[in-house]
XYZ file of C-alpha atoms in Angstrom:
297
model
C 22.765 -5.717 11.094
C 19.495 -6.598 9.387
C 19.100 -9.257 6.734
C 19.285 -8.168 3.088
C 16.077 -8.584 1.101
C 15.888 -10.640 -2.065
C 15.622 -8.611 -5.285
C 12.323 -8.662 -7.205
C 12.112 -11.269 -9.948
C 12.028 -10.311 -13.609
C 8.429 -10.420 -14.832
C 7.957 -13.968 -16.124
C 4.280 -13.858 -17.066
C 3.171 -11.273 -19.619
C 0.020 -9.294 -18.719
C -3.080 -11.368 -19.461
C -5.064 -8.265 -20.392
C -4.364 -4.699 -21.414
C -4.677 -2.304 -18.518
C -7.106 0.556 -19.183
C -5.707 4.031 -19.771
C -4.838 5.702 -16.488
C -4.414 2.392 -14.604
C -2.639 2.731 -11.263
C -0.411 0.564 -9.086
C -1.547 1.923 -5.736
C 1.139 0.470 -3.469
C 4.891 0.354 -4.041
C 8.137 1.508 -2.430
C 11.374 3.092 -3.627
C 14.831 3.057 -2.044
C 18.068 4.829 -2.825
C 20.501 5.596 -4.173
C 21.639 5.186 -0.580
C 24.394 7.786 -0.910
C 21.597 10.354 -1.204
C 18.725 8.599 0.580
C 20.171 6.494 3.421
C 18.044 3.939 5.233
C 17.155 4.310 8.899
C 19.862 2.933 11.157
C 17.238 1.011 13.151
C 15.201 -1.077 10.705
C 13.701 -4.534 10.308
C 15.114 -5.352 6.873
C 17.626 -4.039 4.331
C 16.380 -3.642 0.771
C 18.596 -3.141 -2.246
C 18.490 0.144 -4.145
C 15.240 0.470 -6.119
C 15.083 4.122 -7.233
C 12.220 5.981 -8.855
C 13.219 5.239 -12.430
C 13.168 1.491 -11.658
C 9.575 1.856 -10.450
C 8.620 3.735 -13.609
C 10.104 0.849 -15.614
C 7.970 -1.546 -13.522
C 4.843 0.464 -14.393
C 5.737 0.489 -18.073
C 6.383 -3.256 -18.132
C 2.868 -3.936 -16.800
C 1.274 -1.313 -19.040
C 0.310 0.954 -16.127
C 0.109 4.734 -16.258
C 0.262 5.775 -12.615
C 1.678 4.708 -9.281
C 1.496 5.453 -5.571
C 4.710 5.364 -3.564
C 4.552 4.620 0.157
C 7.393 5.493 2.508
C 8.586 2.149 3.871
C 9.485 1.447 7.487
C 13.162 0.977 6.525
C 13.234 4.713 5.744
C 11.839 5.718 9.144
C 10.312 9.198 8.926
C 12.723 10.348 6.213
C 10.380 10.726 3.242
C 12.849 12.423 0.913
C 13.206 9.477 -1.500
C 9.434 9.479 -2.053
C 9.040 13.274 -2.206
C 11.820 13.632 -4.756
C 10.312 10.832 -6.883
C 6.955 12.652 -6.881
C 8.642 15.829 -8.049
C 10.487 13.927 -10.761
C 7.294 12.342 -12.143
C 4.488 14.743 -11.121
C 1.815 13.468 -13.526
C 2.450 9.768 -12.926
C 3.011 9.497 -9.179
C 1.330 10.268 -5.884
C 2.692 9.546 -2.420
C 1.916 8.371 1.087
C 4.363 9.657 3.694
C 5.207 8.797 7.300
C 5.119 11.907 9.514
C 7.263 12.666 12.514
C 5.085 13.435 15.560
C 6.263 17.059 15.609
C 5.900 17.740 11.886
C 5.276 21.391 10.997
C 2.436 22.670 8.830
C 4.936 24.050 6.334
C 6.301 20.554 5.693
C 2.815 19.092 5.292
C 2.046 21.823 2.764
C 5.265 21.120 0.867
C 4.359 17.445 0.767
C 0.911 18.267 -0.576
C 2.421 20.409 -3.322
C 4.692 17.490 -4.267
C 1.786 15.042 -4.491
C 1.362 13.464 -1.059
C -2.283 12.660 -0.361
C -2.112 10.617 2.804
C 0.041 9.416 5.658
C 0.764 5.866 6.789
C 0.431 4.569 10.327
C 1.891 1.281 11.499
C -0.547 -0.572 13.778
C 0.486 -4.008 12.538
C 0.967 -6.434 15.412
C 0.831 -10.193 15.840
C 0.267 -11.685 19.293
C 0.526 -8.185 20.729
C 3.993 -7.466 19.327
C 4.935 -5.018 16.577
C 6.068 -6.822 13.438
C 8.189 -3.984 12.007
C 10.405 -1.430 13.688
C 9.738 2.247 12.977
C 6.424 3.598 11.837
C 4.038 5.950 13.600
C 1.236 4.792 15.898
C -2.369 5.638 16.616
C -1.664 8.351 19.213
C 0.187 10.398 16.589
C -2.617 9.731 14.116
C -5.212 11.072 16.528
C -3.131 14.194 17.183
C -2.625 14.855 13.453
C -6.169 14.039 12.321
C -7.492 17.645 12.235
C -4.534 18.741 10.113
C -5.005 15.818 7.745
C -8.727 16.622 7.390
C -7.874 20.234 6.574
C -5.767 19.071 3.625
C -8.234 16.466 2.357
C -5.830 13.619 3.113
C -6.511 10.079 4.237
C -4.907 7.791 6.809
C -3.363 4.627 5.421
C -3.453 1.977 8.132
C -1.101 -1.002 8.247
C -3.057 -3.305 10.551
C -3.977 -6.940 11.057
C -7.705 -7.095 10.306
C -8.557 -9.031 13.523
C -7.444 -5.923 15.448
C -10.146 -3.868 13.701
C -12.722 -5.383 16.052
C -11.153 -3.426 18.921
C -9.616 -0.472 17.087
C -12.312 0.130 14.458
C -14.406 2.517 16.608
C -11.310 4.526 17.530
C -10.321 4.803 13.859
C -13.827 5.789 12.757
C -13.843 8.575 15.359
C -11.025 10.288 13.455
C -13.495 11.360 10.734
C -10.864 10.634 8.083
C -10.966 8.363 5.057
C -9.176 5.176 6.098
C -7.223 2.953 3.705
C -6.513 -0.520 5.086
C -3.360 -2.013 3.589
C -3.260 -5.421 1.902
C -6.817 -6.570 2.762
C -5.971 -6.337 6.459
C -3.030 -8.752 6.030
C -5.394 -11.686 6.547
C -3.863 -15.156 6.541
C -6.163 -17.183 4.303
C -6.208 -19.949 6.921
C -8.370 -17.708 9.150
C -11.158 -17.701 6.570
C -13.206 -14.848 5.168
C -15.714 -15.159 8.018
C -13.101 -14.034 10.538
C -14.727 -11.279 12.669
C -11.908 -8.845 11.927
C -12.170 -9.349 8.188
C -15.941 -8.989 8.401
C -15.377 -5.728 10.286
C -13.220 -4.544 7.368
C -15.990 -5.475 4.912
C -18.523 -3.556 7.016
C -16.259 -0.486 7.086
C -16.096 -0.592 3.277
C -19.854 -1.021 3.023
C -20.366 2.017 5.265
C -17.970 4.095 3.151
C -15.678 4.610 6.153
C -12.742 2.686 4.725
C -11.020 1.655 1.531
C -8.733 -1.298 1.037
C -6.032 -2.474 -1.350
C -6.493 -5.894 -2.924
C -2.750 -6.364 -2.742
C -0.326 -8.684 -1.020
C -1.820 -12.004 -2.170
C 1.661 -13.449 -1.738
C 1.624 -12.373 1.910
C -1.831 -13.803 2.579
C -1.096 -17.167 0.952
C 2.659 -17.797 1.238
C 2.460 -21.133 -0.633
C 2.601 -19.157 -3.862
C 0.723 -18.754 -7.127
C -2.020 -19.111 -8.238
C -3.252 -17.754 -4.851
C -6.761 -19.207 -5.202
C -7.291 -19.199 -1.435
C -7.275 -15.396 -1.600
C -10.221 -15.304 -4.034
C -13.016 -15.375 -1.374
C -11.467 -12.400 0.417
C -11.341 -10.300 -2.740
C -14.883 -11.326 -3.677
C -16.152 -10.288 -0.233
C -14.449 -6.887 -0.432
C -15.765 -6.195 -3.919
C -19.260 -7.216 -2.835
C -19.014 -4.920 0.194
C -18.195 -1.827 -1.875
C -16.428 -1.965 -5.228
C -16.113 1.845 -5.164
C -13.701 1.676 -2.209
C -11.151 -0.814 -3.589
C -7.796 -0.196 -5.296
C -4.993 -2.553 -6.350
C -1.254 -2.511 -5.712
C 1.680 -4.729 -6.591
C 3.697 -4.077 -3.392
C 6.806 -3.836 -5.595
C 9.725 -4.471 -4.914
C 8.394 -7.021 -2.388
C 10.502 -6.148 0.620
C 11.077 -8.423 3.601
C 11.648 -11.563 1.542
C 14.811 -13.357 2.566
C 17.008 -16.236 1.418
C 14.830 -19.178 0.289
C 11.482 -17.341 0.428
C 9.249 -17.633 -2.627
C 9.480 -14.211 -4.235
C 6.315 -13.423 -6.243
C 6.233 -12.688 -9.965
C 4.723 -9.266 -10.670
C 3.181 -10.628 -13.852
C 1.380 -13.328 -11.863
C 0.180 -10.786 -9.284
C -1.125 -8.442 -11.973
C -2.829 -11.297 -13.810
C -4.846 -12.128 -10.696
C -7.032 -9.198 -11.746
C -8.158 -11.168 -14.791
C -9.633 -13.729 -12.387
C -10.695 -11.395 -9.589
C -12.194 -8.713 -11.847
C -13.456 -10.433 -15.000
C -15.800 -7.509 -15.696
C -14.216 -4.572 -17.538
C -16.233 -2.095 -15.469
C -14.733 -3.440 -12.230
C -11.219 -3.212 -13.652
C -11.921 0.387 -14.628
C -13.065 1.123 -11.062
C -10.218 -0.591 -9.233
C -7.400 0.435 -11.558
C -8.498 3.876 -12.767
C -11.467 5.728 -11.296
C -11.097 4.675 -7.657
C -7.377 5.545 -7.366
C -7.919 8.767 -9.313
C -10.475 9.807 -6.710
C -8.520 8.586 -3.694
C -5.139 9.990 -4.722
C -6.308 13.104 -6.557
C -4.818 12.298 -9.931
C -5.726 14.780 -12.667
C -8.711 13.899 -14.843
């Protein structure tokens, strides 16, 4: 029996700025109703039901137009909750799925028609041990890479940035766009000069990788205002502002009991500090995700 996750907080802080038209939350998850979309029996956490219409309400509350749903590890390789959400909201949503190793071309094509534009691979380890159960590893990624290239998809990589020093060359050899989740899940205590984080910056600068300036609450668990995250965002934007998107990580899974659940309003308002220039907000919230996720013009 896994521990139940805390529910997301109501938005306490109103948006500090008006999001531009077409703005996108590029990382979120949906779950349930469980009678139709059951969780994987073997999982690391147990979220509450957060169906597609709840995510649309989250977008509307922040003044966002679009969203990207990522199949979470608690769903295993059952992507049906995400695929059905994409079909329900075809103009507003795109998806990132988790493939079974033996997935057929017909299923990949059906996913593409629904709005999937990439697949997620779980390489996230600490001290050599996987942090989350489920997920698909690098061997499956390498086997699928030609089929992903043929569809114009990218590989979304859940990885600890220090591991990019070793795995970066292997990932680059895939000849796929790479999207590194949550700024490489860097603990701020490691500092922005950490060799792994600098490898991530170099991959952005070379146009090999993208990243999501998301998960500030994971990088600095002490809570808002997350100022220790600022140097990491500044370094990524300086490396290549054309390869950066933003996500809320709603509904903030894997928070338990007395953990400090983040306020989505506070997370969104970080962009007022991180991206004071309107042109950068347009890039990160609108034009970059439109290009990466193939939203209509």
